[in-house]
C-alpha atoms as a PDB file:
ATOM      1  CA  UNK A   1     -23.317  15.809 -15.879  1.00  0.00           C
ATOM      2  CA  UNK A   2     -26.377  16.863 -13.833  1.00  0.00           C
ATOM      3  CA  UNK A   3     -29.489  14.676 -13.970  1.00  0.00           C
ATOM      4  CA  UNK A   4     -32.795  16.061 -15.081  1.00  0.00           C
ATOM      5  CA  UNK A   5     -35.492  16.475 -12.460  1.00  0.00           C
ATOM      6  CA  UNK A   6     -37.382  13.333 -13.475  1.00  0.00           C
ATOM      7  CA  UNK A   7     -34.279  11.174 -13.112  1.00  0.00           C
ATOM      8  CA  UNK A   8     -33.448  12.722  -9.722  1.00  0.00           C
ATOM      9  CA  UNK A   9     -36.947  11.894  -8.483  1.00  0.00           C
ATOM     10  CA  UNK A  10     -36.699   8.313  -9.765  1.00  0.00           C
ATOM     11  CA  UNK A  11     -33.347   7.732  -8.058  1.00  0.00           C
ATOM     12  CA  UNK A  12     -34.536   9.269  -4.780  1.00  0.00           C
ATOM     13  CA  UNK A  13     -37.828   7.335  -4.808  1.00  0.00           C
ATOM     14  CA  UNK A  14     -35.927   4.086  -5.381  1.00  0.00           C
ATOM     15  CA  UNK A  15     -33.559   4.806  -2.494  1.00  0.00           C
ATOM     16  CA  UNK A  16     -36.475   5.768  -0.228  1.00  0.00           C
ATOM     17  CA  UNK A  17     -38.311   2.537  -1.033  1.00  0.00           C
ATOM     18  CA  UNK A  18     -35.198   0.488  -0.306  1.00  0.00           C
ATOM     19  CA  UNK A  19     -34.584   2.227   3.028  1.00  0.00           C
ATOM     20  CA  UNK A  20     -38.243   1.975   4.069  1.00  0.00           C
ATOM     21  CA  UNK A  21     -38.151  -1.763   3.399  1.00  0.00           C
ATOM     22  CA  UNK A  22     -34.939  -2.127   5.407  1.00  0.00           C
ATOM     23  CA  UNK A  23     -36.335  -0.088   8.299  1.00  0.00           C
ATOM     24  CA  UNK A  24     -39.564  -2.061   8.330  1.00  0.00           C
ATOM     25  CA  UNK A  25     -37.716  -5.367   8.439  1.00  0.00           C
ATOM     26  CA  UNK A  26     -34.855  -4.565  10.800  1.00  0.00           C
ATOM     27  CA  UNK A  27     -35.450  -1.411  12.778  1.00  0.00           C
ATOM     28  CA  UNK A  28     -38.699  -1.588  14.715  1.00  0.00           C
ATOM     29  CA  UNK A  29     -36.916  -1.177  18.068  1.00  0.00           C
ATOM     30  CA  UNK A  30     -34.815   1.707  16.718  1.00  0.00           C
ATOM     31  CA  UNK A  31     -37.955   3.519  15.601  1.00  0.00           C
ATOM     32  CA  UNK A  32     -39.671   2.838  18.934  1.00  0.00           C
ATOM     33  CA  UNK A  33     -36.728   3.783  21.184  1.00  0.00           C
ATOM     34  CA  UNK A  34     -35.611   6.955  19.332  1.00  0.00           C
ATOM     35  CA  UNK A  35     -32.192   6.882  21.026  1.00  0.00           C
ATOM     36  CA  UNK A  36     -30.779   9.169  18.342  1.00  0.00           C
ATOM     37  CA  UNK A  37     -32.551  11.968  20.224  1.00  0.00           C
ATOM     38  CA  UNK A  38     -30.437  11.415  23.365  1.00  0.00           C
ATOM     39  CA  UNK A  39     -27.778  14.115  23.720  1.00  0.00           C
ATOM     40  CA  UNK A  40     -24.188  12.811  23.495  1.00  0.00           C
ATOM     41  CA  UNK A  41     -25.289   9.294  22.543  1.00  0.00           C
ATOM     42  CA  UNK A  42     -23.478   7.265  19.872  1.00  0.00           C
ATOM     43  CA  UNK A  43     -26.852   6.851  18.154  1.00  0.00           C
ATOM     44  CA  UNK A  44     -27.150  10.623  17.793  1.00  0.00           C
ATOM     45  CA  UNK A  45     -23.710  10.828  16.156  1.00  0.00           C
ATOM     46  CA  UNK A  46     -24.585   7.998  13.774  1.00  0.00           C
ATOM     47  CA  UNK A  47     -27.903   9.669  12.907  1.00  0.00           C
ATOM     48  CA  UNK A  48     -26.245  12.997  12.105  1.00  0.00           C
ATOM     49  CA  UNK A  49     -23.463  11.310  10.170  1.00  0.00           C
ATOM     50  CA  UNK A  50     -26.015   9.364   8.137  1.00  0.00           C
ATOM     51  CA  UNK A  51     -27.955  12.560   7.471  1.00  0.00           C
ATOM     52  CA  UNK A  52     -24.748  14.305   6.361  1.00  0.00           C
ATOM     53  CA  UNK A  53     -23.927  11.467   3.985  1.00  0.00           C
ATOM     54  CA  UNK A  54     -27.484  11.508   2.609  1.00  0.00           C
ATOM     55  CA  UNK A  55     -27.269  15.224   1.876  1.00  0.00           C
ATOM     56  CA  UNK A  56     -23.931  14.726   0.141  1.00  0.00           C
ATOM     57  CA  UNK A  57     -25.390  11.897  -1.918  1.00  0.00           C
ATOM     58  CA  UNK A  58     -28.400  13.999  -2.929  1.00  0.00           C
ATOM     59  CA  UNK A  59     -26.087  16.792  -4.065  1.00  0.00           C
ATOM     60  CA  UNK A  60     -24.042  14.244  -6.014  1.00  0.00           C
ATOM     61  CA  UNK A  61     -27.182  12.898  -7.693  1.00  0.00           C
ATOM     62  CA  UNK A  62     -28.393  16.375  -8.616  1.00  0.00           C
ATOM     63  CA  UNK A  63     -25.035  17.616  -9.891  1.00  0.00           C
ATOM     64  CA  UNK A  64     -23.878  14.346 -11.445  1.00  0.00           C
ATOM     65  CA  UNK A  65     -20.673  14.366  -9.386  1.00  0.00           C
ATOM     66  CA  UNK A  66     -19.211  11.761  -7.051  1.00  0.00           C
ATOM     67  CA  UNK A  67     -20.257  12.143  -3.399  1.00  0.00           C
ATOM     68  CA  UNK A  68     -17.709  14.042  -1.285  1.00  0.00           C
ATOM     69  CA  UNK A  69     -15.501  11.704   0.681  1.00  0.00           C
ATOM     70  CA  UNK A  70     -14.333  14.158   3.325  1.00  0.00           C
ATOM     71  CA  UNK A  71     -15.278  13.788   6.962  1.00  0.00           C
ATOM     72  CA  UNK A  72     -17.677  16.250   8.673  1.00  0.00           C
ATOM     73  CA  UNK A  73     -14.728  18.465   9.656  1.00  0.00           C
ATOM     74  CA  UNK A  74     -13.794  18.871   6.012  1.00  0.00           C
ATOM     75  CA  UNK A  75     -10.545  16.953   6.530  1.00  0.00           C
ATOM     76  CA  UNK A  76      -9.682  13.633   5.038  1.00  0.00           C
ATOM     77  CA  UNK A  77      -9.300  11.124   7.845  1.00  0.00           C
ATOM     78  CA  UNK A  78     -10.794  10.633  11.255  1.00  0.00           C
ATOM     79  CA  UNK A  79     -13.784  12.830  12.063  1.00  0.00           C
ATOM     80  CA  UNK A  80     -14.210  15.002  15.137  1.00  0.00           C
ATOM     81  CA  UNK A  81     -17.370  12.959  15.796  1.00  0.00           C
ATOM     82  CA  UNK A  82     -15.182  10.133  17.043  1.00  0.00           C
ATOM     83  CA  UNK A  83     -13.030  12.032  19.553  1.00  0.00           C
END
């Protein structure tokens, strides 16, 4: 069952606060170095994968469904990101 807009905002704000706290405590060098911007770096793959999972989770929150568990290629199993 889809959440109403107020509930979606509350869930997203809570997740943002949690991630901001985590980043502030553990990721100062990651923020400074910005290695996720380097073409063909593992950090870039992890960043895009994390972004993909975040988008899936947002859709799941909005629609009230479970997040998709498929890999970025749409197949269940190992992703093309790891080849």
